[in-house]
């Protein structure tokens, strides 16, 4: 594999769109970037978007210009827009293409509902904010819903809006940033404020 291809396959893509929930992906993207996974933003177009917190984000590329072969992971944050029509449906379609190609996808909060509507949670264990939130989509995967902070199944990570650290933990594990006691220490430090975990991470 060429250096350029190798770098491309380490790049993580963060979907950005209006009303994006700012708090849900920061732990994941910051620690990915610190450990050799460049993070690029992808929008429906390259027009600027505005997050729920009022931040203006200029996407690095448009969704039509991104293929599974160009990415290590597609992250889909929550957003009010997921529940306000079909405007973000192209991102759910992209998630299907990624998963079919063996490239992982991570969805949190409202993005899980978007994937449920697209049928992507029907045959995978998953979680979300609460079970009845996904049930309202009319999907067929209710039997695979898990009461957990975050779930990984066959390349798809899901989490609810109150679990950004657990969401990041699953992403960091999937991409091999941390494993074993280092992964556990990272989670204890950022989720539980366990100061003893810092020394374990310092040895990483």
Short mmCIF file of C-alpha atoms in Angstrom, two decimals:
data_model
loop_
_atom_site.label_atom_id
_atom_site.label_comp_id
_atom_site.label_asym_id
_atom_site.label_seq_id
_atom_site.Cartn_x
_atom_site.Cartn_y
_atom_site.Cartn_z
CA UNK A 1 0.00 0.00 0.00
CA UNK A 2 1.33 3.43 -0.91
CA UNK A 3 2.00 6.04 1.78
CA UNK A 4 -0.88 8.09 0.38
CA UNK A 5 -3.30 5.13 0.49
CA UNK A 6 -2.13 4.21 3.98
CA UNK A 7 -2.75 7.76 5.20
CA UNK A 8 -6.17 7.81 3.54
CA UNK A 9 -7.20 4.63 5.32
CA UNK A 10 -6.24 6.19 8.67
CA UNK A 11 -8.36 9.27 8.06
CA UNK A 12 -11.59 9.45 10.04
CA UNK A 13 -14.53 11.36 8.58
CA UNK A 14 -16.87 13.34 10.81
CA UNK A 15 -20.24 14.19 9.29
CA UNK A 16 -21.27 17.80 9.90
CA UNK A 17 -24.68 19.34 9.35
CA UNK A 18 -26.90 22.06 10.77
CA UNK A 19 -27.98 21.45 14.41
CA UNK A 20 -25.12 18.99 15.02
CA UNK A 21 -24.87 18.21 18.75
CA UNK A 22 -21.48 19.68 19.65
CA UNK A 23 -20.77 17.63 22.78
CA UNK A 24 -21.19 14.17 21.30
CA UNK A 25 -18.00 13.62 19.31
CA UNK A 26 -15.29 15.80 20.85
CA UNK A 27 -13.69 13.10 23.00
CA UNK A 28 -13.46 10.76 20.02
CA UNK A 29 -12.11 13.20 17.46
CA UNK A 30 -9.57 14.82 19.78
CA UNK A 31 -8.01 11.53 20.84
CA UNK A 32 -8.10 10.07 17.34
CA UNK A 33 -6.24 13.10 15.99
CA UNK A 34 -3.67 12.87 18.79
CA UNK A 35 -2.96 9.25 17.87
CA UNK A 36 -2.40 9.49 14.15
CA UNK A 37 -5.92 9.48 12.74
CA UNK A 38 -6.51 12.78 10.90
CA UNK A 39 -10.13 13.91 11.15
CA UNK A 40 -11.80 15.51 8.15
CA UNK A 41 -15.30 16.94 8.12
CA UNK A 42 -17.83 15.96 5.46
CA UNK A 43 -21.06 17.80 4.70
CA UNK A 44 -23.87 17.28 2.24
CA UNK A 45 -22.02 20.00 0.33
CA UNK A 46 -19.03 22.14 1.21
CA UNK A 47 -21.31 24.99 2.31
CA UNK A 48 -20.80 26.02 5.96
CA UNK A 49 -23.08 24.49 8.59
CA UNK A 50 -24.03 25.72 12.04
CA UNK A 51 -23.95 23.40 15.06
CA UNK A 52 -26.48 23.32 17.87
CA UNK A 53 -24.03 25.42 19.88
CA UNK A 54 -23.86 28.07 17.16
CA UNK A 55 -20.41 27.16 15.84
CA UNK A 56 -19.88 27.61 12.12
CA UNK A 57 -18.12 24.69 10.45
CA UNK A 58 -16.76 24.63 6.91
CA UNK A 59 -16.82 21.01 5.65
CA UNK A 60 -13.57 19.73 4.17
CA UNK A 61 -15.42 17.81 1.47
CA UNK A 62 -18.87 16.95 0.18
CA UNK A 63 -20.47 13.58 0.87
CA UNK A 64 -20.59 12.68 -2.83
CA UNK A 65 -16.80 12.90 -2.91
CA UNK A 66 -16.29 10.39 -0.09
CA UNK A 67 -16.11 6.64 -0.57
CA UNK A 68 -15.61 3.85 1.97
CA UNK A 69 -12.20 3.13 0.48
CA UNK A 70 -11.07 6.63 1.47
CA UNK A 71 -11.82 6.30 5.16
CA UNK A 72 -11.07 4.42 8.36
CA UNK A 73 -14.41 5.37 9.94
CA UNK A 74 -17.49 7.52 9.37
CA UNK A 75 -18.82 9.26 12.51
CA UNK A 76 -22.44 10.43 12.48
CA UNK A 77 -23.29 12.84 15.33
CA UNK A 78 -26.77 13.53 16.56
CA UNK A 79 -28.69 16.57 15.35
CA UNK A 80 -32.24 17.86 15.54
CA UNK A 81 -32.29 17.55 11.76
CA UNK A 82 -32.34 13.74 12.00
CA UNK A 83 -35.91 13.99 13.32
CA UNK A 84 -37.10 16.83 11.11
CA UNK A 85 -37.48 15.16 7.73
CA UNK A 86 -35.27 13.30 5.28
CA UNK A 87 -32.58 15.95 4.82
CA UNK A 88 -29.88 13.78 6.37
CA UNK A 89 -30.97 10.53 4.72
CA UNK A 90 -27.95 10.67 2.35
CA UNK A 91 -25.71 10.13 5.39
CA UNK A 92 -27.68 6.99 6.29
CA UNK A 93 -27.23 5.80 2.71
CA UNK A 94 -23.52 6.48 2.99
CA UNK A 95 -23.45 4.47 6.23
CA UNK A 96 -24.94 1.51 4.37
CA UNK A 97 -22.26 1.78 1.68
CA UNK A 98 -19.53 1.97 4.31
CA UNK A 99 -20.80 -1.05 6.23
CA UNK A 100 -21.30 -3.07 3.04
CA UNK A 101 -17.68 -2.30 2.13
CA UNK A 102 -16.41 -3.30 5.57
CA UNK A 103 -15.61 0.26 6.68
CA UNK A 104 -16.97 0.96 10.17
CA UNK A 105 -19.56 3.57 11.13
CA UNK A 106 -20.22 5.19 14.52
CA UNK A 107 -23.62 6.80 15.18
CA UNK A 108 -24.80 8.59 18.29
CA UNK A 109 -28.13 10.06 19.42
CA UNK A 110 -30.36 11.15 16.52
CA UNK A 111 -28.10 9.48 13.99
CA UNK A 112 -29.15 6.10 15.40
CA UNK A 113 -32.74 6.93 14.45
CA UNK A 114 -31.58 7.78 10.94
CA UNK A 115 -29.90 4.41 10.67
CA UNK A 116 -32.97 2.69 12.11
CA UNK A 117 -35.15 4.24 9.42
CA UNK A 118 -32.69 2.96 6.83
CA UNK A 119 -32.94 -0.60 8.19
CA UNK A 120 -29.34 -0.70 9.36
CA UNK A 121 -30.21 -1.63 12.94
CA UNK A 122 -32.60 -4.45 12.11
CA UNK A 123 -29.94 -7.17 12.30
CA UNK A 124 -27.31 -5.64 14.59
CA UNK A 125 -27.17 -5.21 18.36
CA UNK A 126 -27.47 -1.49 19.08
CA UNK A 127 -28.45 1.18 21.56
CA UNK A 128 -29.64 4.78 21.52
CA UNK A 129 -31.16 7.34 23.86
CA UNK A 130 -34.06 5.04 24.89
CA UNK A 131 -35.71 2.09 23.18
CA UNK A 132 -39.00 3.84 22.46
CA UNK A 133 -37.16 6.62 20.60
CA UNK A 134 -36.06 4.09 18.00
CA UNK A 135 -39.38 2.22 18.16
CA UNK A 136 -41.06 5.40 16.95
CA UNK A 137 -39.20 5.06 13.65
CA UNK A 138 -41.15 1.88 12.88
CA UNK A 139 -37.97 -0.15 12.43
CA UNK A 140 -37.83 -3.92 12.79
CA UNK A 141 -34.82 -4.17 15.08
CA UNK A 142 -36.37 -3.66 18.52
CA UNK A 143 -35.34 -7.16 19.54
CA UNK A 144 -31.69 -6.23 19.05
CA UNK A 145 -31.87 -3.13 21.28
CA UNK A 146 -29.47 -3.24 24.23
CA UNK A 147 -29.67 -1.21 27.45
CA UNK A 148 -26.00 -0.20 27.39
CA UNK A 149 -23.95 2.99 27.29
CA UNK A 150 -22.57 2.06 23.86
CA UNK A 151 -22.67 -1.01 21.63
CA UNK A 152 -20.43 -2.29 18.85
CA UNK A 153 -21.68 -4.95 16.47
CA UNK A 154 -20.13 -5.92 13.13
CA UNK A 155 -18.51 -2.60 12.46
CA UNK A 156 -21.33 -0.38 13.72
CA UNK A 157 -21.05 1.61 16.96
CA UNK A 158 -24.14 3.15 18.53
CA UNK A 159 -24.65 5.26 21.65
CA UNK A 160 -27.09 7.66 23.23
CA UNK A 161 -26.64 11.44 23.66
CA UNK A 162 -25.51 11.24 27.29
CA UNK A 163 -22.65 8.85 26.55
CA UNK A 164 -20.00 10.71 24.51
CA UNK A 165 -17.17 9.13 26.53
CA UNK A 166 -18.47 5.59 26.08
CA UNK A 167 -19.01 6.37 22.39
CA UNK A 168 -15.39 7.48 22.14
CA UNK A 169 -14.23 4.39 24.04
CA UNK A 170 -15.81 2.12 21.43
CA UNK A 171 -14.26 4.14 18.60
CA UNK A 172 -10.80 4.12 20.16
CA UNK A 173 -11.08 0.37 20.71
CA UNK A 174 -12.30 -0.32 17.18
CA UNK A 175 -9.42 1.60 15.60
CA UNK A 176 -6.84 0.18 17.98
CA UNK A 177 -5.87 3.46 19.65
CA UNK A 178 -6.18 1.85 23.08
CA UNK A 179 -6.84 -1.70 24.24
CA UNK A 180 -7.03 -3.67 27.46
CA UNK A 181 -6.00 -1.83 30.63
CA UNK A 182 -5.10 1.31 28.65
CA UNK A 183 -8.60 1.52 27.22
CA UNK A 184 -10.11 0.91 30.63
CA UNK A 185 -7.87 3.60 32.15
CA UNK A 186 -8.84 6.10 29.45
CA UNK A 187 -12.50 5.51 30.18
CA UNK A 188 -12.06 5.72 33.94
CA UNK A 189 -10.15 8.99 33.60
CA UNK A 190 -12.59 10.78 31.32
CA UNK A 191 -15.84 9.21 32.49
CA UNK A 192 -15.22 8.71 36.20
CA UNK A 193 -12.53 11.34 36.87
CA UNK A 194 -10.41 8.55 38.34
CA UNK A 195 -7.01 10.17 38.87
CA UNK A 196 -5.31 6.78 39.31
CA UNK A 197 -5.99 6.06 35.65
CA UNK A 198 -3.68 8.84 34.52
CA UNK A 199 -0.52 6.94 35.45
CA UNK A 200 -1.66 3.95 33.39
CA UNK A 201 -2.18 6.17 30.35
CA UNK A 202 1.19 7.86 30.83
CA UNK A 203 2.79 4.46 30.25
CA UNK A 204 0.92 4.07 26.95
#
